[in-house]
Amino acid sequence: MTDSSALTIDGNALAAQLRGDVAQRTAALKTRGLTPGLAVVLVGENPASQVYVRNKVKACTDAGLHSVLEKYDATMTEAELLARVDALNNDPHIHGILVQLPLPAHIDANKVIEAISPAKDVDGFHVASAGALMVGQPGFWPCTPYGCMKMLESIGYDLRGKHAVVIGRSNIVGKPMAMMLLQQNATVTICHSATADLKAMTLQADVIVAAVGKRNVLTADMVKPGAVVIDVGMNRDDAGKLCGDVDFAGVSRVAGYITPVPGGVGPMTITMLLVNTLEAAERFAASHGLASV
Ligand code: GUN
């Protein structure tokens, strides 16, 4: 029987609380005549993407936001998609634009992302958003690492002077995660597939964020007792069950805090998309002479 010592950070509970806050702020904005709006654009029939976008639109509707889902055939040209993005950039009812990735191979995803107005870039993928995060200017933070920061905040964790190890260097999780931890005065190490001795790094860590997309990247022997472990992974085990990058059963006997999969970072990602969309609408209101809320 497992004598789990780590406390679990419940992503579902925290997401529910934050979505309640979003619903309240949305209602307040609506009384001033502005409904926050998110446009989700899906090109092609990727089955996982179809589930993701449906969940994003539903989460918006549940919190009282306006949401439109634009679905296009995989044959859509890059020029047609860029024209849609341009139209959404100029649509006053839309405050956030999300183009679901991956896009079909004939479309340059970077070109499409860079066409989104940074003021509506609620995914935080635009180079302007990445640059703003890098230099500590206001902008939109990518939803998954932003959600991880909220999880650390929820346990009152003070990152100042702590050693944080991020495993993974993707543009949408690893790199922005490192920047956010640095902004909170952690000492940050980014590990990746070419890291010589991952265990030597993680054993020094007070906080570990695993964002690789591979099972059992982090096992109990790699974790310092009491460390906080955030699992961004979304994988399937041999039985087809959803699991993260972390060996949950083993690591939870050593760590101080741990996030489960499912029910950890996952629900936080869509929540932060709602937060970013609401924030975009509030900024729109402020810059268009609507009283701030
Ligand atoms: N595909 C998988 N995750 C995401 C996401 O967070 N945003 C977008 N735009 N596409 C994705």
CSV table of C-alpha atoms and ligand atoms in Angstrom, one decimal:
chain,number,residue,atom,x,y,z
A,1,MET,CA,0.0,0.0,0.0
A,2,THR,CA,1.3,3.4,-0.8
A,3,ASP,CA,2.1,5.8,2.0
A,4,SER,CA,1.9,8.9,-0.1
A,5,SER,CA,3.5,11.8,1.7
A,6,ALA,CA,3.1,14.5,-0.9
A,7,LEU,CA,0.2,16.8,-0.9
A,8,THR,CA,-1.8,16.8,-4.2
A,9,ILE,CA,-2.4,20.2,-5.8
A,10,ASP,CA,-6.0,19.8,-7.1
A,11,GLY,CA,-6.1,21.4,-10.6
A,12,ASN,CA,-9.9,20.8,-10.9
A,13,ALA,CA,-10.6,22.6,-7.6
A,14,LEU,CA,-8.3,25.5,-8.4
A,15,ALA,CA,-9.7,25.8,-12.0
A,16,ALA,CA,-13.3,25.8,-10.7
A,17,GLN,CA,-12.4,28.7,-8.3
A,18,LEU,CA,-10.6,30.7,-11.0
A,19,ARG,CA,-13.5,30.1,-13.5
A,20,GLY,CA,-15.9,31.4,-10.8
A,21,ASP,CA,-13.8,34.6,-10.6
A,22,VAL,CA,-13.8,34.9,-14.4
A,23,ALA,CA,-17.6,34.5,-14.5
A,24,GLN,CA,-17.9,37.3,-12.0
A,25,ARG,CA,-15.6,39.7,-13.8
A,26,THR,CA,-17.3,38.8,-17.1
A,27,ALA,CA,-20.7,39.6,-15.6
A,28,ALA,CA,-19.4,42.9,-14.4
A,29,LEU,CA,-18.0,43.7,-17.8
A,30,LYS,CA,-21.3,42.8,-19.4
A,31,THR,CA,-23.2,45.3,-17.2
A,32,ARG,CA,-20.9,47.9,-18.9
A,33,GLY,CA,-22.1,46.8,-22.3
A,34,LEU,CA,-19.1,44.6,-23.3
A,35,THR,CA,-19.2,40.8,-23.6
A,36,PRO,CA,-15.7,39.2,-23.8
A,37,GLY,CA,-15.4,37.3,-27.1
A,38,LEU,CA,-13.1,34.5,-28.1
A,39,ALA,CA,-12.7,33.2,-31.7
A,40,VAL,CA,-11.4,29.6,-32.0
A,41,VAL,CA,-10.2,28.7,-35.5
A,42,LEU,CA,-9.8,25.0,-36.5
A,43,VAL,CA,-8.5,23.9,-39.8
A,44,GLY,CA,-8.8,20.3,-40.7
A,45,GLU,CA,-10.1,17.2,-38.9
A,46,ASN,CA,-7.5,16.3,-36.3
A,47,PRO,CA,-9.5,14.3,-33.8
A,48,ALA,CA,-7.6,15.5,-30.7
A,49,SER,CA,-7.9,19.2,-31.9
A,50,GLN,CA,-11.7,18.7,-32.3
A,51,VAL,CA,-12.0,17.7,-28.7
A,52,TYR,CA,-9.7,20.5,-27.5
A,53,VAL,CA,-11.6,23.3,-29.4
A,54,ARG,CA,-15.0,21.9,-28.3
A,55,ASN,CA,-13.8,22.1,-24.6
A,56,LYS,CA,-12.5,25.6,-25.1
A,57,VAL,CA,-15.7,26.9,-26.5
A,58,LYS,CA,-17.8,25.1,-23.8
A,59,ALA,CA,-15.6,26.6,-21.1
A,60,CYS,CA,-16.2,30.1,-22.5
A,61,THR,CA,-19.9,29.6,-22.7
A,62,ASP,CA,-20.1,28.2,-19.2
A,63,ALA,CA,-18.3,31.3,-17.8
A,64,GLY,CA,-20.6,33.7,-19.7
A,65,LEU,CA,-18.1,34.7,-22.5
A,66,HIS,CA,-19.0,34.9,-26.1
A,67,SER,CA,-17.3,32.3,-28.2
A,68,VAL,CA,-17.3,31.4,-31.9
A,69,LEU,CA,-15.8,28.3,-33.4
A,70,GLU,CA,-14.8,28.6,-37.1
A,71,LYS,CA,-14.1,25.2,-38.7
A,72,TYR,CA,-12.5,25.0,-42.1
A,73,ASP,CA,-11.5,22.1,-44.4
A,74,ALA,CA,-7.9,20.9,-44.5
A,75,THR,CA,-7.8,22.3,-48.0
A,76,MET,CA,-8.1,25.9,-46.8
A,77,THR,CA,-5.1,27.9,-48.2
A,78,GLU,CA,-2.7,29.9,-46.1
A,79,ALA,CA,-3.9,33.1,-47.8
A,80,GLU,CA,-7.5,32.3,-46.9
A,81,LEU,CA,-6.6,31.6,-43.2
A,82,LEU,CA,-4.6,34.9,-43.1
A,83,ALA,CA,-7.6,36.7,-44.4
A,84,ARG,CA,-9.8,35.2,-41.6
A,85,VAL,CA,-7.3,36.2,-39.0
A,86,ASP,CA,-7.2,39.7,-40.4
A,87,ALA,CA,-11.0,39.9,-40.2
A,88,LEU,CA,-11.0,38.7,-36.6
A,89,ASN,CA,-8.3,41.2,-35.7
A,90,ASN,CA,-10.7,43.9,-36.9
A,91,ASP,CA,-13.9,42.4,-35.3
A,92,PRO,CA,-14.9,44.5,-32.3
A,93,HIS,CA,-16.8,41.6,-30.7
A,94,ILE,CA,-13.7,39.4,-30.7
A,95,HIS,CA,-11.1,40.1,-28.0
A,96,GLY,CA,-9.1,36.9,-28.2
A,97,ILE,CA,-8.1,34.8,-31.2
A,98,LEU,CA,-6.9,31.2,-31.0
A,99,VAL,CA,-5.8,29.3,-34.1
A,100,GLN,CA,-5.6,25.6,-33.0
A,101,LEU,CA,-2.3,23.9,-33.7
A,102,PRO,CA,-1.2,21.8,-35.5
A,103,LEU,CA,-2.2,23.3,-38.8
A,104,PRO,CA,-2.1,21.4,-42.1
A,105,ALA,CA,1.5,21.0,-43.5
A,106,HIS,CA,0.9,23.5,-46.4
A,107,ILE,CA,0.2,26.3,-43.9
A,108,ASP,CA,3.1,28.1,-42.2
A,109,ALA,CA,2.0,28.1,-38.5
A,110,ASN,CA,4.5,30.8,-37.6
A,111,LYS,CA,3.2,33.1,-40.3
A,112,VAL,CA,-0.4,32.7,-39.0
A,113,ILE,CA,0.5,33.2,-35.4
A,114,GLU,CA,2.4,36.4,-36.3
A,115,ALA,CA,-0.6,37.7,-38.1
A,116,ILE,CA,-2.7,37.6,-35.0
A,117,SER,CA,-2.9,41.0,-33.3
A,118,PRO,CA,-0.7,40.9,-30.1
A,119,ALA,CA,-3.7,42.6,-28.3
A,120,LYS,CA,-5.8,39.5,-29.1
A,121,ASP,CA,-3.1,36.8,-28.8
A,122,VAL,CA,-4.7,35.0,-25.8
A,123,ASP,CA,-2.5,31.9,-26.5
A,124,GLY,CA,0.6,34.0,-25.9
A,125,PHE,CA,2.3,32.5,-28.9
A,126,HIS,CA,3.1,35.6,-30.9
A,127,VAL,CA,6.8,36.8,-30.8
A,128,ALA,CA,5.6,40.0,-29.3
A,129,SER,CA,4.0,38.1,-26.4
A,130,ALA,CA,7.1,36.0,-26.0
A,131,GLY,CA,9.3,39.1,-26.0
A,132,ALA,CA,7.1,40.9,-23.5
A,133,LEU,CA,7.4,38.0,-21.1
A,134,MET,CA,11.1,37.9,-21.6
A,135,VAL,CA,11.6,41.6,-20.7
A,136,GLY,CA,8.8,41.7,-18.0
A,137,GLN,CA,6.4,43.9,-20.0
A,138,PRO,CA,2.6,43.4,-19.9
A,139,GLY,CA,1.4,40.9,-22.5
A,140,PHE,CA,-0.3,37.5,-22.7
A,141,TRP,CA,1.3,34.6,-21.1
A,142,PRO,CA,1.0,31.1,-22.6
A,143,CYS,CA,-1.8,29.3,-20.8
A,144,THR,CA,-0.1,26.1,-19.6
A,145,PRO,CA,2.9,27.6,-17.9
A,146,TYR,CA,0.7,30.4,-16.6
A,147,GLY,CA,-1.6,27.8,-15.1
A,148,CYS,CA,1.5,26.1,-13.4
A,149,MET,CA,2.4,29.5,-11.8
A,150,LYS,CA,-1.2,29.7,-10.5
A,151,MET,CA,-0.8,26.3,-9.0
A,152,LEU,CA,2.4,27.3,-7.2
A,153,GLU,CA,0.7,30.5,-6.0
A,154,SER,CA,-2.3,28.4,-4.7
A,155,ILE,CA,0.0,26.7,-2.2
A,156,GLY,CA,1.6,30.0,-1.2
A,157,TYR,CA,5.0,28.9,-2.5
A,158,ASP,CA,7.7,31.6,-2.5
A,159,LEU,CA,10.0,31.0,-5.4
A,160,ARG,CA,12.6,33.6,-4.3
A,161,GLY,CA,16.0,31.9,-4.1
A,162,LYS,CA,14.6,28.5,-4.9
A,163,HIS,CA,16.1,26.3,-7.6
A,164,ALA,CA,13.6,25.4,-10.2
A,165,VAL,CA,14.3,22.8,-12.9
A,166,VAL,CA,12.2,22.8,-16.0
A,167,ILE,CA,12.4,19.6,-18.1
A,168,GLY,CA,11.5,20.5,-21.7
A,169,ARG,CA,12.3,23.5,-23.8
A,170,SER,CA,9.3,24.0,-26.0
A,171,ASN,CA,8.2,27.5,-27.1
A,172,ILE,CA,4.7,26.9,-25.5
A,173,VAL,CA,5.7,25.4,-22.2
A,174,GLY,CA,9.4,24.9,-21.3
A,175,LYS,CA,10.8,28.3,-22.3
A,176,PRO,CA,8.0,30.5,-21.1
A,177,MET,CA,7.8,28.5,-17.9
A,178,ALA,CA,11.5,29.2,-17.2
A,179,MET,CA,10.9,33.0,-17.8
A,180,MET,CA,7.9,33.0,-15.4
A,181,LEU,CA,9.9,31.2,-12.6
A,182,LEU,CA,12.8,33.6,-13.2
A,183,GLN,CA,10.5,36.6,-12.9
A,184,GLN,CA,9.6,35.3,-9.4
A,185,ASN,CA,13.3,35.2,-8.5
A,186,ALA,CA,13.9,31.5,-8.7
A,187,THR,CA,17.3,30.2,-10.0
A,188,VAL,CA,16.2,28.3,-13.1
A,189,THR,CA,17.8,25.4,-15.0
A,190,ILE,CA,16.3,24.2,-18.3
A,191,CYS,CA,16.9,20.6,-19.0
A,192,HIS,CA,16.3,18.9,-22.4
A,193,SER,CA,17.0,15.8,-24.5
A,194,ALA,CA,20.8,16.7,-24.7
A,195,THR,CA,21.2,17.3,-20.9
A,196,ALA,CA,24.1,15.1,-19.8
A,197,ASP,CA,22.9,14.1,-16.3
A,198,LEU,CA,19.2,15.0,-15.7
A,199,LYS,CA,19.1,13.3,-12.4
A,200,ALA,CA,22.0,15.3,-11.1
A,201,MET,CA,20.0,18.5,-12.0
A,202,THR,CA,16.6,17.4,-10.6
A,203,LEU,CA,18.1,16.2,-7.3
A,204,GLN,CA,19.1,19.8,-6.6
A,205,ALA,CA,15.7,21.2,-7.4
A,206,ASP,CA,13.2,22.7,-5.0
A,207,VAL,CA,10.7,22.8,-7.8
A,208,ILE,CA,10.5,20.5,-10.9
A,209,VAL,CA,8.3,21.1,-13.9
A,210,ALA,CA,8.2,18.2,-16.2
A,211,ALA,CA,7.0,19.1,-19.7
A,212,VAL,CA,8.5,16.6,-22.1
A,213,GLY,CA,5.6,14.4,-23.3
A,214,LYS,CA,7.1,11.1,-22.2
A,215,ARG,CA,6.1,8.7,-19.4
A,216,ASN,CA,8.4,8.2,-16.4
A,217,VAL,CA,10.8,11.1,-17.2
A,218,LEU,CA,10.9,11.8,-13.5
A,219,THR,CA,11.1,8.9,-11.0
A,220,ALA,CA,11.4,8.9,-7.2
A,221,ASP,CA,15.2,8.5,-7.1
A,222,MET,CA,15.5,11.8,-9.0
A,223,VAL,CA,13.6,14.0,-6.5
A,224,LYS,CA,14.8,15.7,-3.4
A,225,PRO,CA,12.6,15.0,-0.4
A,226,GLY,CA,9.9,17.8,-0.1
A,227,ALA,CA,10.3,19.2,-3.6
A,228,VAL,CA,7.3,20.5,-5.5
A,229,VAL,CA,6.6,18.6,-8.7
A,230,ILE,CA,4.4,19.9,-11.5
A,231,ASP,CA,3.5,17.4,-14.2
A,232,VAL,CA,2.6,19.0,-17.5
A,233,GLY,CA,2.7,15.7,-19.4
A,234,MET,CA,-0.3,14.1,-21.1
A,235,ASN,CA,0.5,10.6,-22.2
A,236,ARG,CA,-1.1,7.1,-22.3
A,237,ASP,CA,0.2,4.2,-20.3
A,238,ASP,CA,0.3,0.6,-21.6
A,239,ALA,CA,-3.3,0.1,-20.6
A,240,GLY,CA,-4.4,3.2,-22.4
A,241,LYS,CA,-4.9,5.2,-19.3
A,242,LEU,CA,-4.0,9.0,-19.2
A,243,CYS,CA,-0.8,9.6,-17.4
A,244,GLY,CA,1.8,12.4,-17.1
A,245,ASP,CA,5.6,12.6,-17.4
A,246,VAL,CA,6.1,11.8,-13.7
A,247,ASP,CA,5.9,8.4,-12.0
A,248,PHE,CA,3.2,9.6,-9.7
A,249,ALA,CA,3.1,6.7,-7.3
A,250,GLY,CA,6.8,6.7,-6.7
A,251,VAL,CA,7.4,10.5,-6.7
A,252,SER,CA,4.5,11.2,-4.4
A,253,ARG,CA,6.3,9.2,-1.7
A,254,VAL,CA,9.3,11.7,-1.9
A,255,ALA,CA,7.9,15.1,-3.0
A,256,GLY,CA,6.2,17.7,-0.8
A,257,TYR,CA,3.6,18.6,-3.4
A,258,ILE,CA,2.7,17.0,-6.6
A,259,THR,CA,0.1,17.6,-9.4
A,260,PRO,CA,-1.8,14.6,-10.7
A,261,VAL,CA,-2.6,13.6,-14.2
A,262,PRO,CA,-5.5,13.9,-15.0
A,263,GLY,CA,-6.9,16.6,-12.7
A,264,GLY,CA,-3.7,18.7,-12.4
A,265,VAL,CA,-2.3,21.1,-15.0
A,266,GLY,CA,-4.8,20.1,-17.7
A,267,PRO,CA,-7.9,21.9,-16.3
A,268,MET,CA,-5.7,24.9,-15.6
A,269,THR,CA,-4.7,25.5,-19.3
A,270,ILE,CA,-8.2,26.2,-20.5
A,271,THR,CA,-8.9,28.3,-17.4
A,272,MET,CA,-6.0,30.6,-18.2
A,273,LEU,CA,-7.3,30.9,-21.7
A,274,LEU,CA,-10.5,32.3,-20.2
A,275,VAL,CA,-8.5,34.6,-17.9
A,276,ASN,CA,-6.5,35.9,-20.9
A,277,THR,CA,-9.6,36.4,-23.0
A,278,LEU,CA,-11.3,38.3,-20.2
A,279,GLU,CA,-8.1,40.3,-19.6
A,280,ALA,CA,-8.0,41.2,-23.4
A,281,ALA,CA,-11.6,42.4,-23.2
A,282,GLU,CA,-10.9,44.5,-20.1
A,283,ARG,CA,-7.9,46.1,-21.8
A,284,PHE,CA,-10.1,46.8,-24.8
A,285,ALA,CA,-12.7,48.4,-22.5
A,286,ALA,CA,-10.0,50.5,-20.9
A,287,SER,CA,-8.6,51.7,-24.2
A,288,HIS,CA,-12.0,52.4,-25.6
A,289,GLY,CA,-13.2,54.7,-22.8
A,290,LEU,CA,-15.3,52.1,-21.0
A,291,ALA,CA,-15.0,52.5,-17.2
A,292,SER,CA,-12.6,49.9,-15.9
A,293,VAL,CA,-14.0,47.1,-13.8
B,1,GUN,N1,-2.7,22.7,-29.7
B,1,GUN,C1,-2.5,22.0,-28.5
B,1,GUN,N2,-2.5,22.9,-27.5
B,1,GUN,C2,-2.7,24.1,-28.0
B,1,GUN,C3,-2.9,25.4,-27.4
B,1,GUN,O1,-2.8,25.6,-26.2
B,1,GUN,N3,-3.2,26.4,-28.3
B,1,GUN,C4,-3.3,26.2,-29.7
B,1,GUN,N4,-3.5,27.3,-30.4
B,1,GUN,N5,-3.1,25.0,-30.2
B,1,GUN,C5,-2.9,24.0,-29.4
